[in-house]
Amino acid sequence: MQCLTTRRLRRIPRRVEFFQGTLAQITEPEIQNVRIFDTTLRDGEQSPRTSFSYEEKRDIAATLDEMGTHVIEAGFPVNSDAEFEAVSDIAAATDTTVCGLARVVDKDVEAALDSGVEMVHVFVSTSDVQLADSMHASKEEAVERAVASVERAKEAGVEVMFSPMDATRTDVEFLAEILEATDDAGTDWVNIPDTCGVATPTRFADLIRTVREHTSAKIDVHAHDDFGLATANAMAGFEAGASQAQVSVNGIGERAGNAAYEEVVMAAESLYDVDSGIDTTRITELSRMVEEASDIPVPANKPVVGRNAFSHESGIHAAGVIENSDTFEPGVMTPEMVGASREFVLGKHTGAHSVRKRLEDSGFVPTDDEVREVTRLVKDYGAEKERVTVDVLTRFAREVGVERDDEEEEVRA
């Protein structure tokens, strides 16, 4: 893995402003800044049936670092010798802050410290159900262990993050108690995890505002996607005063996964107009890398990085986008911003504008009648659930007798 020093030099400005319609009234910044804590290599790897190799972890960390990610949670050092080695090597090779996870157990904290990370992330269950049936500890024991772990990590001179696991299902009075105790112990960050994905944006924002009353630490949020609200909850956390969100590439993670790196970054950049410091032009590249390493396919309709995110088949949509891409794309997020490309897909719903463009891109010079005839063939072929490739389109063009551009023919010859 190479030395990682590349950072984005300038932020790509918005292509259009929200000066019309329902968003016209938003004139004041809703979020001041956004920090990205990536947990792809820890929570992401905890996805069922997922395991990254040593080389894959190093490569993913390298790319995250080059892109300007603020914190990389490289793993759980106490878990195994291989995990310890990977975390240690990533910590030594990257410029960004590298974090190691630890339970509120002495051996976990010591393993994290020995791995050389700059941040130790300690966590303890705080909800009644997890305390009773997972941790098998009392509230008093949870507070005592949390304080001791924070103090040990602070004593070692590293940044410390404390997480009350299952915070959104924790009694508010006990949550306040343990936050105040760890605040007194000197924690630098408090992570508020929606461990089982039961938060809603409004309720989560209210919880973050409550948390702010009981800690002087910076606030980080960790949202799970069991109800499809992880990214919305992360952004609600920012609106309520959180400084950082924990995310994973492609949203992978336990059960339904986490708030997705690409969604949170692009929402911040494009919808809230906040410079995240992330090189967004490498987002698609990063997504494909994690997709291959995790063996978890990215759905075609996945926001930002799905194959359909900037693809158009419908005749009305394609015609509009050919004229002006802002007609049926967000405008504030373009394929170029995330390192992707726009595609006009041919099929059952295709209109003449798309067919003409694809024919011309392939070197043909069709008449209006020829475009209509080829469009009919494309629609019929697509209706049979067949994929209309460039080769198929070329065959149709030749059947109809569409001429090629002379210069194009010479180049091909």
PDB file of N, CA, C and O in Angstrom, residues 286-328:
ATOM      1  N   LEU A 286     -14.786   3.485  -4.950  1.00  0.00           N
ATOM      2  CA  LEU A 286     -14.771   2.899  -3.605  1.00  0.00           C
ATOM      3  C   LEU A 286     -15.905   1.893  -3.438  1.00  0.00           C
ATOM      4  O   LEU A 286     -15.720   0.805  -2.879  1.00  0.00           O
ATOM      5  N   SER A 287     -17.083   2.248  -3.920  1.00  0.00           N
ATOM      6  CA  SER A 287     -18.241   1.355  -3.827  1.00  0.00           C
ATOM      7  C   SER A 287     -17.981   0.030  -4.522  1.00  0.00           C
ATOM      8  O   SER A 287     -18.275  -1.043  -3.975  1.00  0.00           O
ATOM      9  N   ARG A 288     -17.433   0.084  -5.735  1.00  0.00           N
ATOM     10  CA  ARG A 288     -17.161  -1.148  -6.478  1.00  0.00           C
ATOM     11  C   ARG A 288     -16.106  -1.995  -5.774  1.00  0.00           C
ATOM     12  O   ARG A 288     -16.180  -3.236  -5.766  1.00  0.00           O
ATOM     13  N   MET A 289     -15.120  -1.347  -5.169  1.00  0.00           N
ATOM     14  CA  MET A 289     -14.079  -2.066  -4.435  1.00  0.00           C
ATOM     15  C   MET A 289     -14.668  -2.840  -3.261  1.00  0.00           C
ATOM     16  O   MET A 289     -14.377  -4.024  -3.056  1.00  0.00           O
ATOM     17  N   VAL A 290     -15.546  -2.184  -2.492  1.00  0.00           N
ATOM     18  CA  VAL A 290     -16.163  -2.827  -1.334  1.00  0.00           C
ATOM     19  C   VAL A 290     -17.165  -3.879  -1.773  1.00  0.00           C
ATOM     20  O   VAL A 290     -17.289  -4.941  -1.149  1.00  0.00           O
ATOM     21  N   GLU A 291     -17.876  -3.622  -2.857  1.00  0.00           N
ATOM     22  CA  GLU A 291     -18.823  -4.609  -3.388  1.00  0.00           C
ATOM     23  C   GLU A 291     -18.100  -5.913  -3.711  1.00  0.00           C
ATOM     24  O   GLU A 291     -18.564  -7.001  -3.362  1.00  0.00           O
ATOM     25  N   GLU A 292     -16.962  -5.816  -4.361  1.00  0.00           N
ATOM     26  CA  GLU A 292     -16.208  -7.009  -4.733  1.00  0.00           C
ATOM     27  C   GLU A 292     -15.636  -7.714  -3.511  1.00  0.00           C
ATOM     28  O   GLU A 292     -15.710  -8.943  -3.392  1.00  0.00           O
ATOM     29  N   ALA A 293     -15.081  -6.943  -2.577  1.00  0.00           N
ATOM     30  CA  ALA A 293     -14.444  -7.545  -1.407  1.00  0.00           C
ATOM     31  C   ALA A 293     -15.461  -8.176  -0.456  1.00  0.00           C
ATOM     32  O   ALA A 293     -15.206  -9.217   0.150  1.00  0.00           O
ATOM     33  N   SER A 294     -16.622  -7.545  -0.331  1.00  0.00           N
ATOM     34  CA  SER A 294     -17.644  -8.037   0.604  1.00  0.00           C
ATOM     35  C   SER A 294     -18.513  -9.123   0.005  1.00  0.00           C
ATOM     36  O   SER A 294     -19.180  -9.856   0.734  1.00  0.00           O
ATOM     37  N   ASP A 295     -18.539  -9.204  -1.319  1.00  0.00           N
ATOM     38  CA  ASP A 295     -19.421 -10.130  -2.038  1.00  0.00           C
ATOM     39  C   ASP A 295     -20.886  -9.837  -1.738  1.00  0.00           C
ATOM     40  O   ASP A 295     -21.731 -10.735  -1.750  1.00  0.00           O
ATOM     41  N   ILE A 296     -21.185  -8.560  -1.452  1.00  0.00           N
ATOM     42  CA  ILE A 296     -22.573  -8.125  -1.260  1.00  0.00           C
ATOM     43  C   ILE A 296     -22.929  -7.240  -2.451  1.00  0.00           C
ATOM     44  O   ILE A 296     -22.417  -6.120  -2.575  1.00  0.00           O
ATOM     45  N   PRO A 297     -23.786  -7.720  -3.367  1.00  0.00           N
ATOM     46  CA  PRO A 297     -24.102  -6.942  -4.564  1.00  0.00           C
ATOM     47  C   PRO A 297     -24.788  -5.619  -4.231  1.00  0.00           C
ATOM     48  O   PRO A 297     -25.631  -5.553  -3.336  1.00  0.00           O
ATOM     49  N   VAL A 298     -24.406  -4.575  -4.946  1.00  0.00           N
ATOM     50  CA  VAL A 298     -25.065  -3.281  -4.809  1.00  0.00           C
ATOM     51  C   VAL A 298     -26.325  -3.293  -5.657  1.00  0.00           C
ATOM     52  O   VAL A 298     -26.251  -3.528  -6.871  1.00  0.00           O
ATOM     53  N   PRO A 299     -27.503  -3.075  -5.066  1.00  0.00           N
ATOM     54  CA  PRO A 299     -28.731  -3.069  -5.865  1.00  0.00           C
ATOM     55  C   PRO A 299     -28.656  -2.013  -6.964  1.00  0.00           C
ATOM     56  O   PRO A 299     -28.070  -0.945  -6.778  1.00  0.00           O
ATOM     57  N   ALA A 300     -29.257  -2.301  -8.104  1.00  0.00           N
ATOM     58  CA  ALA A 300     -29.213  -1.360  -9.214  1.00  0.00           C
ATOM     59  C   ALA A 300     -29.820  -0.019  -8.847  1.00  0.00           C
ATOM     60  O   ALA A 300     -29.387   1.031  -9.336  1.00  0.00           O
ATOM     61  N   ASN A 301     -30.838  -0.027  -7.974  1.00  0.00           N
ATOM     62  CA  ASN A 301     -31.499   1.223  -7.601  1.00  0.00           C
ATOM     63  C   ASN A 301     -30.924   1.848  -6.334  1.00  0.00           C
ATOM     64  O   ASN A 301     -31.533   2.734  -5.743  1.00  0.00           O
ATOM     65  N   LYS A 302     -29.735   1.400  -5.916  1.00  0.00           N
ATOM     66  CA  LYS A 302     -29.087   1.978  -4.730  1.00  0.00           C
ATOM     67  C   LYS A 302     -28.772   3.449  -4.975  1.00  0.00           C
ATOM     68  O   LYS A 302     -28.205   3.802  -6.001  1.00  0.00           O
ATOM     69  N   PRO A 303     -29.139   4.331  -4.043  1.00  0.00           N
ATOM     70  CA  PRO A 303     -28.811   5.743  -4.214  1.00  0.00           C
ATOM     71  C   PRO A 303     -27.315   5.976  -4.431  1.00  0.00           C
ATOM     72  O   PRO A 303     -26.480   5.293  -3.838  1.00  0.00           O
ATOM     73  N   VAL A 304     -27.002   6.912  -5.274  1.00  0.00           N
ATOM     74  CA  VAL A 304     -25.652   7.404  -5.566  1.00  0.00           C
ATOM     75  C   VAL A 304     -24.811   6.423  -6.372  1.00  0.00           C
ATOM     76  O   VAL A 304     -24.212   6.786  -7.378  1.00  0.00           O
ATOM     77  N   VAL A 305     -24.703   5.162  -5.932  1.00  0.00           N
ATOM     78  CA  VAL A 305     -23.761   4.230  -6.550  1.00  0.00           C
ATOM     79  C   VAL A 305     -24.404   3.071  -7.306  1.00  0.00           C
ATOM     80  O   VAL A 305     -23.699   2.267  -7.922  1.00  0.00           O
ATOM     81  N   GLY A 306     -25.716   2.950  -7.291  1.00  0.00           N
ATOM     82  CA  GLY A 306     -26.379   1.890  -8.035  1.00  0.00           C
ATOM     83  C   GLY A 306     -26.232   2.094  -9.532  1.00  0.00           C
ATOM     84  O   GLY A 306     -26.085   3.224 -10.012  1.00  0.00           O
ATOM     85  N   ARG A 307     -26.265   1.012 -10.283  1.00  0.00           N
ATOM     86  CA  ARG A 307     -26.099   1.115 -11.736  1.00  0.00           C
ATOM     87  C   ARG A 307     -27.188   1.967 -12.386  1.00  0.00           C
ATOM     88  O   ARG A 307     -26.997   2.505 -13.472  1.00  0.00           O
ATOM     89  N   ASN A 308     -28.341   2.087 -11.739  1.00  0.00           N
ATOM     90  CA  ASN A 308     -29.439   2.872 -12.309  1.00  0.00           C
ATOM     91  C   ASN A 308     -29.481   4.312 -11.804  1.00  0.00           C
ATOM     92  O   ASN A 308     -30.364   5.076 -12.206  1.00  0.00           O
ATOM     93  N   ALA A 309     -28.570   4.674 -10.915  1.00  0.00           N
ATOM     94  CA  ALA A 309     -28.634   5.997 -10.281  1.00  0.00           C
ATOM     95  C   ALA A 309     -28.620   7.134 -11.296  1.00  0.00           C
ATOM     96  O   ALA A 309     -29.234   8.185 -11.083  1.00  0.00           O
ATOM     97  N   PHE A 310     -27.916   6.940 -12.401  1.00  0.00           N
ATOM     98  CA  PHE A 310     -27.857   7.971 -13.443  1.00  0.00           C
ATOM     99  C   PHE A 310     -28.201   7.369 -14.812  1.00  0.00           C
ATOM    100  O   PHE A 310     -27.664   7.778 -15.826  1.00  0.00           O
ATOM    101  N   SER A 311     -29.085   6.365 -14.802  1.00  0.00           N
ATOM    102  CA  SER A 311     -29.500   5.713 -16.040  1.00  0.00           C
ATOM    103  C   SER A 311     -30.949   6.059 -16.346  1.00  0.00           C
ATOM    104  O   SER A 311     -31.760   6.248 -15.436  1.00  0.00           O
ATOM    105  N   HIS A 312     -31.279   6.132 -17.643  1.00  0.00           N
ATOM    106  CA  HIS A 312     -32.621   6.544 -18.058  1.00  0.00           C
ATOM    107  C   HIS A 312     -33.095   5.664 -19.209  1.00  0.00           C
ATOM    108  O   HIS A 312     -32.364   5.434 -20.172  1.00  0.00           O
ATOM    109  N   GLU A 313     -34.330   5.169 -19.100  1.00  0.00           N
ATOM    110  CA  GLU A 313     -34.942   4.414 -20.193  1.00  0.00           C
ATOM    111  C   GLU A 313     -36.240   5.060 -20.644  1.00  0.00           C
ATOM    112  O   GLU A 313     -36.506   5.154 -21.840  1.00  0.00           O
ATOM    113  N   SER A 314     -37.050   5.521 -19.703  1.00  0.00           N
ATOM    114  CA  SER A 314     -38.335   6.122 -20.044  1.00  0.00           C
ATOM    115  C   SER A 314     -38.154   7.214 -21.088  1.00  0.00           C
ATOM    116  O   SER A 314     -37.280   8.082 -20.965  1.00  0.00           O
ATOM    117  N   GLY A 315     -39.006   7.183 -22.116  1.00  0.00           N
ATOM    118  CA  GLY A 315     -38.880   8.148 -23.204  1.00  0.00           C
ATOM    119  C   GLY A 315     -38.955   9.591 -22.740  1.00  0.00           C
ATOM    120  O   GLY A 315     -38.154  10.435 -23.151  1.00  0.00           O
ATOM    121  N   ILE A 316     -39.917   9.909 -21.859  1.00  0.00           N
ATOM    122  CA  ILE A 316     -40.075  11.288 -21.375  1.00  0.00           C
ATOM    123  C   ILE A 316     -38.844  11.720 -20.590  1.00  0.00           C
ATOM    124  O   ILE A 316     -38.301  12.817 -20.783  1.00  0.00           O
ATOM    125  N   HIS A 317     -38.379  10.850 -19.697  1.00  0.00           N
ATOM    126  CA  HIS A 317     -37.215  11.188 -18.878  1.00  0.00           C
ATOM    127  C   HIS A 317     -35.963  11.345 -19.735  1.00  0.00           C
ATOM    128  O   HIS A 317     -35.205  12.310 -19.581  1.00  0.00           O
ATOM    129  N   ALA A 318     -35.723  10.380 -20.611  1.00  0.00           N
ATOM    130  CA  ALA A 318     -34.517  10.429 -21.429  1.00  0.00           C
ATOM    131  C   ALA A 318     -34.505  11.674 -22.317  1.00  0.00           C
ATOM    132  O   ALA A 318     -33.478  12.340 -22.457  1.00  0.00           O
ATOM    133  N   ALA A 319     -35.651  11.996 -22.909  1.00  0.00           N
ATOM    134  CA  ALA A 319     -35.722  13.183 -23.775  1.00  0.00           C
ATOM    135  C   ALA A 319     -35.391  14.438 -22.979  1.00  0.00           C
ATOM    136  O   ALA A 319     -34.668  15.323 -23.460  1.00  0.00           O
ATOM    137  N   GLY A 320     -35.908  14.531 -21.762  1.00  0.00           N
ATOM    138  CA  GLY A 320     -35.625  15.686 -20.930  1.00  0.00           C
ATOM    139  C   GLY A 320     -34.160  15.782 -20.558  1.00  0.00           C
ATOM    140  O   GLY A 320     -33.547  16.853 -20.634  1.00  0.00           O
ATOM    141  N   VAL A 321     -33.575  14.653 -20.179  1.00  0.00           N
ATOM    142  CA  VAL A 321     -32.183  14.642 -19.747  1.00  0.00           C
ATOM    143  C   VAL A 321     -31.234  14.949 -20.904  1.00  0.00           C
ATOM    144  O   VAL A 321     -30.214  15.617 -20.733  1.00  0.00           O
ATOM    145  N   ILE A 322     -31.580  14.474 -22.095  1.00  0.00           N
ATOM    146  CA  ILE A 322     -30.761  14.788 -23.266  1.00  0.00           C
ATOM    147  C   ILE A 322     -30.749  16.289 -23.506  1.00  0.00           C
ATOM    148  O   ILE A 322     -29.730  16.882 -23.858  1.00  0.00           O
ATOM    149  N   GLU A 323     -31.883  16.938 -23.289  1.00  0.00           N
ATOM    150  CA  GLU A 323     -31.985  18.387 -23.460  1.00  0.00           C
ATOM    151  C   GLU A 323     -31.284  19.127 -22.327  1.00  0.00           C
ATOM    152  O   GLU A 323     -30.536  20.076 -22.543  1.00  0.00           O
ATOM    153  N   ASN A 324     -31.520  18.688 -21.108  1.00  0.00           N
ATOM    154  CA  ASN A 324     -30.933  19.327 -19.915  1.00  0.00           C
ATOM    155  C   ASN A 324     -30.990  18.308 -18.789  1.00  0.00           C
ATOM    156  O   ASN A 324     -32.077  17.937 -18.344  1.00  0.00           O
ATOM    157  N   SER A 325     -29.860  17.843 -18.309  1.00  0.00           N
ATOM    158  CA  SER A 325     -29.832  16.756 -17.322  1.00  0.00           C
ATOM    159  C   SER A 325     -30.551  17.115 -16.030  1.00  0.00           C
ATOM    160  O   SER A 325     -30.994  16.235 -15.289  1.00  0.00           O
ATOM    161  N   ASP A 326     -30.702  18.421 -15.740  1.00  0.00           N
ATOM    162  CA  ASP A 326     -31.376  18.825 -14.509  1.00  0.00           C
ATOM    163  C   ASP A 326     -32.875  18.535 -14.533  1.00  0.00           C
ATOM    164  O   ASP A 326     -33.537  18.594 -13.489  1.00  0.00           O
ATOM    165  N   THR A 327     -33.424  18.209 -15.703  1.00  0.00           N
ATOM    166  CA  THR A 327     -34.864  17.971 -15.768  1.00  0.00           C
ATOM    167  C   THR A 327     -35.293  16.754 -14.961  1.00  0.00           C
ATOM    168  O   THR A 327     -36.284  16.796 -14.237  1.00  0.00           O
ATOM    169  N   PHE A 328     -34.547  15.651 -15.084  1.00  0.00           N
ATOM    170  CA  PHE A 328     -34.930  14.429 -14.376  1.00  0.00           C
ATOM    171  C   PHE A 328     -33.771  13.820 -13.596  1.00  0.00           C
ATOM    172  O   PHE A 328     -33.721  12.609 -13.382  1.00  0.00           O
TER     173      PHE A 328
END
